[in-house]
Amino acid sequence: MGQAMRVLVGCEYSGRVRQAFRDIGHDAWSCDLLPSEDDSEFHIQGDVIRLLDKDWDLAIFHPPCTHLAVSGARWFKEKQVEQAQALDFVRMLMTAPVPRIAIENPVSVISSRIRKPDQVIQPWQFGHGETKATCLWLIGLPKLEPTNIVDGREARVHKMPPGPDRWKERSRTYLGIAEAMAAQWGQAPNN
Ligand SMILES: C[S@@+](CC[C@H](N)C(=O)[O-])C[C@H]1O[C@@H](n2cnc3c(N)ncnc32)[C@H](O)[C@@H]1O
């Protein structure tokens, strides 16, 4: 029988990873500057940096990629200060006093400026017929094993109409990936 873990899911407004861990019995909390989309009582609205020393067993972070993603490279010159701050934020998350840490980001300058990711996953390896290279930097955690490899390699997110909420539609963690994280990184307490 596994033990219930204290899990922090930082930079998550959707609640998807937090909920996947709660569904199998863990004491999981999401944190974001924004309120949670599911109005959960297990969401802390505020700066995740203030929660890092609170005795977590596992932390999963989805830091903003706006100034880091290689897809925005044409703006890097004008955004050097913002990029340096974004990298410092990632470094703080990576060096948090937590025994197991995962950082998730698209293909980004984290690879060249901090270190290469341990793994690159795709939604189509976890039940969603879409492509979106997602890098994982792992500390004390095994690589995520694909759970359900499906056909269909559509880059659907790129076709979404522009609008103020487009970034939100694009950045919600895929449910199949959230479930795989919980199943593989959080041994279910009731198993
Ligand atoms: C790319 S989104 C990640 C979304 C996530 N995959 C989800 O499903 O909710 C990055 C998030 O980081 C949040 N954020 C930025 N700085 C933060 C901070 N210091 N503390 C907590 N959240 C922060 C933003 O508000 C944004 O929602």
GROMACS .gro file of C-alpha atoms and ligand atoms in nm, residues 9-17 30-35 37 43-51 61-66 89 93 104-106 132 167-168 170-174, ligand 1:
model
   71
    9VAL     CA    1   0.101   2.160  -0.870
   10GLY     CA    2   0.240   2.506  -0.934
   11CYS     CA    3   0.126   2.742  -1.211
   12GLU     CA    4  -0.193   2.552  -1.273
   13TYR     CA    5  -0.529   2.727  -1.313
   14SER     CA    6  -0.706   2.429  -1.475
   15GLY     CA    7  -0.673   2.198  -1.175
   16ARG     CA    8  -0.622   1.900  -1.403
   17VAL     CA    9  -0.303   1.757  -1.254
   30SER     CA   10  -0.281   2.358  -0.721
   31CYS     CA   11  -0.145   2.712  -0.709
   32ASP     CA   12  -0.165   2.997  -0.960
   33LEU     CA   13  -0.181   3.375  -0.961
   34LEU     CA   14  -0.521   3.318  -1.125
   35PRO     CA   15  -0.824   3.158  -0.961
   37GLU     CA   16  -1.125   2.716  -1.325
   43HIS     CA   17  -0.645   2.569  -0.504
   44ILE     CA   18  -0.423   2.840  -0.358
   45GLN     CA   19  -0.438   3.166  -0.549
   46GLY     CA   20  -0.103   3.345  -0.515
   47ASP     CA   21   0.269   3.325  -0.580
   48VAL     CA   22   0.392   2.965  -0.586
   49ILE     CA   23   0.737   3.072  -0.464
   50ARG     CA   24   0.585   3.134  -0.121
   51LEU     CA   25   0.474   2.771  -0.096
   61PHE     CA   26   0.538   2.306  -1.218
   62HIS     CA   27   0.403   2.453  -1.542
   63PRO     CA   28   0.587   2.788  -1.555
   64PRO     CA   29   0.483   3.047  -1.816
   65CYS     CA   30   0.659   2.996  -2.148
   66THR     CA   31   0.579   3.336  -2.301
   89PHE     CA   32   1.178   3.175  -1.192
   93LEU     CA   33   1.136   2.601  -0.906
  104GLU     CA   34   0.693   2.112  -1.786
  105ASN     CA   35   0.745   2.352  -2.077
  106PRO     CA   36   0.732   2.355  -2.455
  132LYS     CA   37   0.266   1.938  -2.912
  167TRP     CA   38  -0.334   3.116  -2.446
  168LYS     CA   39  -0.557   2.951  -2.185
  170ARG     CA   40  -0.364   2.620  -2.552
  171SER     CA   41  -0.194   2.577  -2.220
  172ARG     CA   42  -0.431   2.353  -2.024
  173THR     CA   43  -0.254   2.025  -1.947
  174TYR     CA   44  -0.395   1.732  -2.148
  192LIG     C1   45   0.133   2.814  -1.924
  192LIG     S1   46   0.022   2.840  -1.792
  192LIG     C2   47   0.009   2.674  -1.730
  192LIG     C3   48  -0.131   2.619  -1.732
  192LIG     C4   49  -0.144   2.478  -1.681
  192LIG     N1   50  -0.086   2.382  -1.775
  192LIG     C5   51  -0.287   2.442  -1.651
  192LIG     O1   52  -0.337   2.338  -1.700
  192LIG     O2   53  -0.353   2.516  -1.575
  192LIG     C6   54   0.127   2.923  -1.675
  192LIG     C7   55   0.057   2.974  -1.550
  192LIG     O3   56   0.155   3.020  -1.456
  192LIG     C8   57   0.091   3.115  -1.373
  192LIG     N2   58   0.193   3.187  -1.294
  192LIG     C9   59   0.285   3.276  -1.339
  192LIG     N3   60   0.364   3.319  -1.238
  192LIG    C10   61   0.322   3.255  -1.126
  192LIG    C11   62   0.363   3.258  -0.988
  192LIG     N4   63   0.464   3.333  -0.947
  192LIG     N5   64   0.296   3.179  -0.900
  192LIG    C12   65   0.193   3.102  -0.941
  192LIG     N6   66   0.150   3.096  -1.069
  192LIG    C13   67   0.213   3.170  -1.161
  192LIG    C14   68   0.012   3.198  -1.474
  192LIG     O4   69  -0.092   3.268  -1.412
  192LIG    C15   70  -0.038   3.090  -1.572
  192LIG     O5   71  -0.168   3.047  -1.541
   0.00000   0.00000   0.00000
